[in-house]
Tab-separated table of C-alpha atoms in Angstrom:
chain	number	residue	atom	x	y	z
S	1	UNK	CA	-19.927	-49.635	-7.563
S	2	UNK	CA	-18.811	-48.049	-4.280
S	3	UNK	CA	-15.446	-48.865	-2.732
S	4	UNK	CA	-15.511	-51.231	0.271
S	5	UNK	CA	-14.709	-49.732	3.660
S	6	UNK	CA	-13.350	-51.323	6.816
S	7	UNK	CA	-14.872	-48.672	9.101
S	8	UNK	CA	-17.925	-49.726	11.091
S	9	UNK	CA	-21.139	-47.782	10.651
S	10	UNK	CA	-20.969	-46.305	14.155
S	11	UNK	CA	-17.310	-45.209	13.955
S	12	UNK	CA	-16.672	-41.433	14.035
S	13	UNK	CA	-14.962	-40.145	10.830
S	14	UNK	CA	-11.372	-38.878	11.313
S	15	UNK	CA	-12.300	-35.258	10.511
S	16	UNK	CA	-15.035	-35.266	13.142
S	17	UNK	CA	-12.594	-36.742	15.648
S	18	UNK	CA	-10.210	-33.859	14.984
S	19	UNK	CA	-12.992	-31.350	15.569
S	20	UNK	CA	-13.948	-33.038	18.828
S	21	UNK	CA	-10.341	-33.149	19.983
S	22	UNK	CA	-9.897	-29.473	19.113
S	23	UNK	CA	-13.043	-28.503	20.997
S	24	UNK	CA	-11.738	-30.289	24.090
S	25	UNK	CA	-8.231	-28.864	23.790
S	26	UNK	CA	-7.408	-26.504	26.655
S	27	UNK	CA	-5.155	-24.332	24.477
S	28	UNK	CA	-7.869	-23.901	21.853
S	29	UNK	CA	-10.493	-22.990	24.449
S	30	UNK	CA	-8.122	-20.470	26.001
S	31	UNK	CA	-7.350	-18.844	22.647
S	32	UNK	CA	-11.018	-18.758	21.654
S	33	UNK	CA	-11.884	-17.043	24.927
S	34	UNK	CA	-9.145	-14.464	24.358
S	35	UNK	CA	-10.244	-13.850	20.756
S	36	UNK	CA	-13.882	-13.301	21.755
S	37	UNK	CA	-12.882	-10.957	24.559
S	38	UNK	CA	-10.482	-9.049	22.295
S	39	UNK	CA	-13.184	-8.602	19.655
S	40	UNK	CA	-15.467	-7.145	22.309
S	41	UNK	CA	-12.804	-4.683	23.389
S	42	UNK	CA	-12.171	-3.802	19.742
S	43	UNK	CA	-15.789	-2.834	19.085
S	44	UNK	CA	-15.789	-0.692	22.211
S	45	UNK	CA	-12.618	1.084	21.067
S	46	UNK	CA	-14.061	1.502	17.575
S	47	UNK	CA	-17.093	3.336	18.959
S	48	UNK	CA	-15.034	5.363	21.403
S	49	UNK	CA	-12.736	6.558	18.606
S	50	UNK	CA	-15.452	7.197	16.012
S	51	UNK	CA	-14.603	10.912	16.039
S	52	UNK	CA	-11.120	10.059	14.807
S	53	UNK	CA	-12.326	8.321	11.647
S	54	UNK	CA	-10.022	9.667	8.911
S	55	UNK	CA	-12.734	10.213	6.291
S	56	UNK	CA	-13.457	8.707	2.883
S	57	UNK	CA	-13.422	9.754	-0.772
S	58	UNK	CA	-16.744	10.704	-2.362
S	59	UNK	CA	-17.880	8.790	-5.459
S	60	UNK	CA	-19.476	11.749	-7.267
S	61	UNK	CA	-16.564	11.938	-9.707
S	62	UNK	CA	-17.410	8.414	-10.910
S	63	UNK	CA	-20.833	9.527	-12.113
S	64	UNK	CA	-19.346	12.632	-13.721
S	65	UNK	CA	-16.916	10.460	-15.682
S	66	UNK	CA	-19.677	8.026	-16.639
S	67	UNK	CA	-21.844	10.842	-18.002
S	68	UNK	CA	-19.065	12.457	-20.048
S	69	UNK	CA	-19.016	12.124	-23.827
S	70	UNK	CA	-15.568	10.772	-24.681
S	71	UNK	CA	-13.825	8.107	-26.715
S	72	UNK	CA	-15.112	4.507	-26.759
S	73	UNK	CA	-12.238	3.557	-24.439
S	74	UNK	CA	-13.297	6.293	-22.025
S	75	UNK	CA	-16.924	5.190	-22.087
S	76	UNK	CA	-15.925	1.591	-21.418
S	77	UNK	CA	-13.337	1.901	-18.662
S	78	UNK	CA	-12.902	5.401	-17.235
S	79	UNK	CA	-15.651	5.342	-14.610
S	80	UNK	CA	-14.789	1.795	-13.545
S	81	UNK	CA	-11.103	2.604	-13.081
S	82	UNK	CA	-11.921	5.722	-11.071
S	83	UNK	CA	-14.367	3.769	-8.923
S	84	UNK	CA	-11.853	1.009	-8.231
S	85	UNK	CA	-9.235	3.596	-7.302
S	86	UNK	CA	-11.627	5.187	-4.818
S	87	UNK	CA	-12.469	1.733	-3.472
S	88	UNK	CA	-8.809	1.071	-2.720
S	89	UNK	CA	-8.298	4.430	-1.018
S	90	UNK	CA	-11.431	4.045	1.102
S	91	UNK	CA	-10.437	0.506	2.077
S	92	UNK	CA	-7.156	1.939	3.316
S	93	UNK	CA	-8.991	4.540	5.397
S	94	UNK	CA	-11.317	1.995	6.995
S	95	UNK	CA	-8.496	-0.400	7.795
S	96	UNK	CA	-6.517	2.464	9.329
S	97	UNK	CA	-9.367	3.257	11.711
S	98	UNK	CA	-9.597	-0.395	12.680
S	99	UNK	CA	-5.834	-0.607	13.145
S	100	UNK	CA	-5.778	2.377	15.506
S	101	UNK	CA	-8.537	0.777	17.585
S	102	UNK	CA	-6.741	-2.567	17.706
S	103	UNK	CA	-3.601	-0.802	18.926
S	104	UNK	CA	-5.596	0.352	21.938
S	105	UNK	CA	-6.827	-3.188	22.477
S	106	UNK	CA	-3.240	-4.461	22.504
S	107	UNK	CA	-2.293	-1.821	25.060
S	108	UNK	CA	-5.214	-2.834	27.275
S	109	UNK	CA	-3.684	-6.258	27.994
S	110	UNK	CA	-1.053	-6.636	30.699
S	111	UNK	CA	0.096	-10.137	29.760
S	112	UNK	CA	2.801	-10.128	27.090
S	113	UNK	CA	1.486	-13.443	25.807
S	114	UNK	CA	-2.018	-12.000	25.343
S	115	UNK	CA	-0.602	-8.904	23.659
S	116	UNK	CA	1.388	-11.105	21.293
S	117	UNK	CA	-1.663	-13.206	20.385
S	118	UNK	CA	-3.792	-10.134	19.663
S	119	UNK	CA	-0.933	-8.596	17.685
S	120	UNK	CA	-0.365	-11.631	15.462
S	121	UNK	CA	-3.998	-12.532	14.805
S	122	UNK	CA	-5.693	-9.139	14.553
S	123	UNK	CA	-3.208	-6.283	14.195
S	124	UNK	CA	-0.525	-7.498	11.806
S	125	UNK	CA	-2.833	-8.216	8.818
S	126	UNK	CA	-4.243	-4.676	9.052
S	127	UNK	CA	-0.837	-3.109	9.603
S	128	UNK	CA	0.788	-4.847	6.645
S	129	UNK	CA	-2.088	-3.821	4.366
S	130	UNK	CA	-1.950	-0.190	5.469
S	131	UNK	CA	1.833	0.105	5.308
S	132	UNK	CA	1.848	-1.068	1.686
S	133	UNK	CA	-0.876	1.318	0.523
S	134	UNK	CA	1.122	4.544	-0.015
S	135	UNK	CA	3.120	2.862	-2.778
S	136	UNK	CA	0.125	0.983	-4.203
S	137	UNK	CA	-2.250	3.961	-4.234
S	138	UNK	CA	0.386	6.290	-5.657
S	139	UNK	CA	1.094	3.925	-8.553
S	140	UNK	CA	-2.572	3.223	-9.227
S	141	UNK	CA	-3.503	6.895	-9.225
S	142	UNK	CA	-0.665	7.668	-11.615
S	143	UNK	CA	-1.769	4.838	-13.905
S	144	UNK	CA	-5.427	5.849	-14.011
S	145	UNK	CA	-4.633	9.536	-14.509
S	146	UNK	CA	-2.371	8.591	-17.423
S	147	UNK	CA	-5.181	6.615	-19.059
S	148	UNK	CA	-7.758	9.365	-18.546
S	149	UNK	CA	-5.483	12.124	-19.799
S	150	UNK	CA	-4.567	10.127	-22.888
S	151	UNK	CA	-8.195	9.439	-23.809
S	152	UNK	CA	-9.144	13.052	-23.146
S	153	UNK	CA	-6.291	14.293	-25.327
S	154	UNK	CA	-7.370	11.944	-28.126
S	155	UNK	CA	-10.904	13.323	-27.961
S	156	UNK	CA	-10.260	17.031	-27.403
S	157	UNK	CA	-7.112	17.860	-29.390
S	158	UNK	CA	-7.250	16.996	-33.130
S	159	UNK	CA	-3.468	17.163	-33.526
S	160	UNK	CA	-2.836	14.736	-30.666
S	161	UNK	CA	-1.369	11.373	-31.683
S	162	UNK	CA	-2.576	8.130	-30.109
S	163	UNK	CA	0.913	7.157	-28.964
S	164	UNK	CA	2.345	6.346	-25.539
S	165	UNK	CA	5.903	5.695	-24.420
S	166	UNK	CA	5.141	2.079	-23.523
S	167	UNK	CA	4.184	1.312	-27.129
S	168	UNK	CA	7.857	0.713	-27.942
S	169	UNK	CA	8.408	-1.751	-25.091
S	170	UNK	CA	8.574	-5.501	-25.492
S	171	UNK	CA	5.457	-7.550	-24.649
S	172	UNK	CA	4.735	-7.739	-20.899
S	173	UNK	CA	7.218	-4.962	-20.152
S	174	UNK	CA	5.955	-1.898	-18.317
S	175	UNK	CA	7.239	1.608	-17.829
S	176	UNK	CA	9.387	2.324	-14.823
S	177	UNK	CA	7.789	4.541	-12.232
S	178	UNK	CA	10.039	7.482	-13.112
S	179	UNK	CA	9.298	7.127	-16.843
S	180	UNK	CA	5.569	6.947	-16.206
S	181	UNK	CA	5.694	10.170	-14.235
S	182	UNK	CA	7.589	11.901	-17.039
S	183	UNK	CA	4.946	10.768	-19.487
S	184	UNK	CA	2.160	11.977	-17.210
S	185	UNK	CA	3.688	15.455	-17.203
S	186	UNK	CA	3.627	15.466	-20.989
S	187	UNK	CA	0.046	14.201	-21.156
S	188	UNK	CA	-1.172	16.727	-18.611
S	189	UNK	CA	0.557	19.850	-19.900
S	190	UNK	CA	-2.610	21.210	-21.577
S	191	UNK	CA	-4.805	20.846	-18.475
S	192	UNK	CA	-4.896	23.638	-15.912
S	193	UNK	CA	-5.763	21.341	-12.988
S	194	UNK	CA	-2.992	18.855	-13.662
S	195	UNK	CA	-0.149	20.726	-11.966
S	196	UNK	CA	-1.871	20.920	-8.588
S	197	UNK	CA	-2.924	17.280	-8.844
S	198	UNK	CA	0.591	16.168	-9.751
S	199	UNK	CA	2.042	18.068	-6.804
S	200	UNK	CA	-0.430	16.385	-4.442
S	201	UNK	CA	0.286	12.977	-5.962
S	202	UNK	CA	4.046	13.373	-5.621
S	203	UNK	CA	3.599	14.002	-1.896
S	204	UNK	CA	2.411	10.399	-1.396
S	205	UNK	CA	5.044	7.733	-0.720
S	206	UNK	CA	7.833	10.301	-0.624
S	207	UNK	CA	11.395	9.726	0.525
S	208	UNK	CA	10.439	11.249	3.881
S	209	UNK	CA	7.770	8.581	4.361
S	210	UNK	CA	10.244	5.841	3.543
S	211	UNK	CA	12.485	7.141	6.314
S	212	UNK	CA	9.665	7.459	8.867
S	213	UNK	CA	8.277	4.031	7.917
S	214	UNK	CA	11.765	2.503	8.008
S	215	UNK	CA	11.248	1.526	4.369
S	216	UNK	CA	8.676	-1.011	5.538
S	217	UNK	CA	7.038	-1.589	2.159
S	218	UNK	CA	10.211	-2.270	0.167
S	219	UNK	CA	11.709	-4.440	2.885
S	220	UNK	CA	8.459	-6.407	3.209
S	221	UNK	CA	8.461	-7.188	-0.496
S	222	UNK	CA	12.164	-7.655	-1.145
S	223	UNK	CA	13.878	-8.396	2.155
S	224	UNK	CA	13.015	-8.352	5.878
S	225	UNK	CA	10.809	-5.609	7.278
S	226	UNK	CA	11.072	-4.950	11.009
S	227	UNK	CA	8.660	-6.829	13.195
S	228	UNK	CA	5.800	-4.864	14.656
S	229	UNK	CA	5.912	-3.950	18.346
S	230	UNK	CA	8.064	-6.824	19.598
S	231	UNK	CA	10.905	-9.076	18.488
S	232	UNK	CA	14.262	-8.538	16.798
S	233	UNK	CA	15.458	-9.960	13.486
S	234	UNK	CA	19.118	-10.975	13.523
S	235	UNK	CA	20.867	-10.713	10.179
S	236	UNK	CA	24.388	-11.140	8.820
S	237	UNK	CA	24.550	-8.784	5.831
S	238	UNK	CA	27.273	-9.586	3.315
S	239	UNK	CA	28.989	-6.918	1.219
S	240	UNK	CA	32.157	-6.254	-0.766
S	241	UNK	CA	34.180	-3.412	0.713
S	242	UNK	CA	37.755	-2.078	0.719
S	243	UNK	CA	40.086	-4.444	2.535
S	244	UNK	CA	41.161	-3.059	5.887
S	245	UNK	CA	44.772	-3.335	6.961
S	246	UNK	CA	46.677	-2.442	10.111
S	247	UNK	CA	49.202	0.258	9.214
S	248	UNK	CA	51.977	1.493	11.484
S	249	UNK	CA	51.829	5.239	12.113
S	250	UNK	CA	54.886	7.554	12.002
S	251	UNK	CA	54.132	8.855	15.478
S	252	UNK	CA	53.825	5.336	16.825
S	253	UNK	CA	50.944	2.965	17.183
S	254	UNK	CA	48.794	1.394	14.503
S	255	UNK	CA	45.668	2.389	12.593
S	256	UNK	CA	43.092	0.323	10.697
S	257	UNK	CA	42.828	1.838	7.193
S	258	UNK	CA	41.113	0.949	3.895
S	259	UNK	CA	43.340	-0.446	1.161
S	260	UNK	CA	43.215	1.857	-1.904
S	261	UNK	CA	42.605	-0.947	-4.437
S	262	UNK	CA	41.983	-4.316	-2.804
S	263	UNK	CA	38.494	-5.502	-1.853
S	264	UNK	CA	37.277	-8.194	0.514
S	265	UNK	CA	34.075	-9.779	1.777
S	266	UNK	CA	32.642	-8.225	4.910
S	267	UNK	CA	29.732	-9.184	7.136
S	268	UNK	CA	27.767	-6.715	9.194
S	269	UNK	CA	25.999	-8.305	12.150
S	270	UNK	CA	22.791	-6.359	12.735
S	271	UNK	CA	19.723	-6.670	14.919
S	272	UNK	CA	16.614	-5.176	13.286
S	273	UNK	CA	14.656	-3.591	16.115
S	274	UNK	CA	10.839	-3.803	16.191
S	275	UNK	CA	8.694	-1.004	14.772
S	276	UNK	CA	6.390	0.571	17.411
S	277	UNK	CA	2.730	0.201	16.456
S	278	UNK	CA	1.836	3.806	17.227
S	279	UNK	CA	4.586	5.247	15.041
S	280	UNK	CA	3.760	2.884	12.179
S	281	UNK	CA	0.044	3.679	12.311
S	282	UNK	CA	0.662	7.433	12.494
S	283	UNK	CA	2.999	7.234	9.495
S	284	UNK	CA	0.367	5.442	7.409
S	285	UNK	CA	-2.339	7.862	8.558
S	286	UNK	CA	-0.243	10.841	7.453
S	287	UNK	CA	0.121	9.261	4.009
S	288	UNK	CA	-3.608	8.560	3.870
S	289	UNK	CA	-4.348	12.225	4.484
S	290	UNK	CA	-2.049	13.052	1.570
S	291	UNK	CA	-3.956	10.527	-0.541
S	292	UNK	CA	-7.251	12.244	0.332
S	293	UNK	CA	-5.780	15.565	-0.793
S	294	UNK	CA	-4.558	13.978	-4.035
S	295	UNK	CA	-7.980	12.435	-4.681
S	296	UNK	CA	-9.615	15.832	-4.193
S	297	UNK	CA	-7.326	17.368	-6.816
S	298	UNK	CA	-7.853	14.326	-9.027
S	299	UNK	CA	-11.609	14.950	-8.939
S	300	UNK	CA	-11.022	18.551	-10.010
S	301	UNK	CA	-8.878	17.350	-12.913
S	302	UNK	CA	-11.499	14.806	-13.999
S	303	UNK	CA	-14.189	17.500	-13.900
S	304	UNK	CA	-12.087	19.745	-16.131
S	305	UNK	CA	-11.476	16.854	-18.521
S	306	UNK	CA	-15.163	15.922	-18.676
S	307	UNK	CA	-16.241	19.505	-19.335
S	308	UNK	CA	-13.744	19.800	-22.188
S	309	UNK	CA	-14.749	16.459	-23.712
S	310	UNK	CA	-18.442	17.382	-23.581
S	311	UNK	CA	-17.675	20.699	-25.269
S	312	UNK	CA	-15.587	18.951	-27.933
S	313	UNK	CA	-18.390	16.454	-28.607
S	314	UNK	CA	-20.887	19.262	-29.077
S	315	UNK	CA	-18.495	21.058	-31.411
S	316	UNK	CA	-18.009	17.915	-33.514
S	317	UNK	CA	-21.764	17.473	-33.692
S	318	UNK	CA	-22.252	21.095	-34.726
S	319	UNK	CA	-24.112	21.950	-31.527
S	320	UNK	CA	-23.520	25.409	-30.098
């Protein structure tokens, strides 16, 4: 039995009223007009800057991994993990190209209010994604290379033990980034292409990038990253520091000096300045180019691994 209602049959439902009110709202119509116009400018900029597209990673290495004769774990997951890694890198490249075009759209507006609207609705989502990718891609590429090297070692080298450093960790614990890189060096020591790949991988998300990017990724995740293009963030940062005391000087006057043992609470009043869009985008683009170089060396390593696994499979089968 349906519930009784007090609304007449010709009364407009509340949700439809809200839609009608929104459609008639001057602010909404103004924003919609700006959004449509901005999208048009974006597509024009995208075409104009097509020559600056940063390039993508080829998927040929996925098929090479899929065709290789390896362990059951390799056959099940290797190609898929490589493909997903390439997907993430290529997504970064495409979003970078879009970001650069949107930056030009922002610059094309004279009104600060219009620039702010375009920035918040269209630029910031792309910028945040791109600025976080150097760390994400670096970690993912290290993880997948570890898995591939381990399976290849299990298949190719009879004396190799199916053991990894994380086996001794508690459930749901993972290796620290530094420990994972140490393990990767051990797993890759028998592969001639590993050294060049590792060097290219280490170039991504380096300490230099963290300086240029103003540590945007870590601050976004754990604290307050600078705003993009406009706006300060005011912060009072608390710390424990040596207590400062006014000490009379032998020659006269006074000097503020740190006490040798006593500590006190201090507050540093800071204003986090905005991060210019052009500098941020260029920093991410430079890291993307490093990622492309690392993926090229990764493909060479995978090819070497696949060739060795195929040869080992033939040897085990008694095929010359």
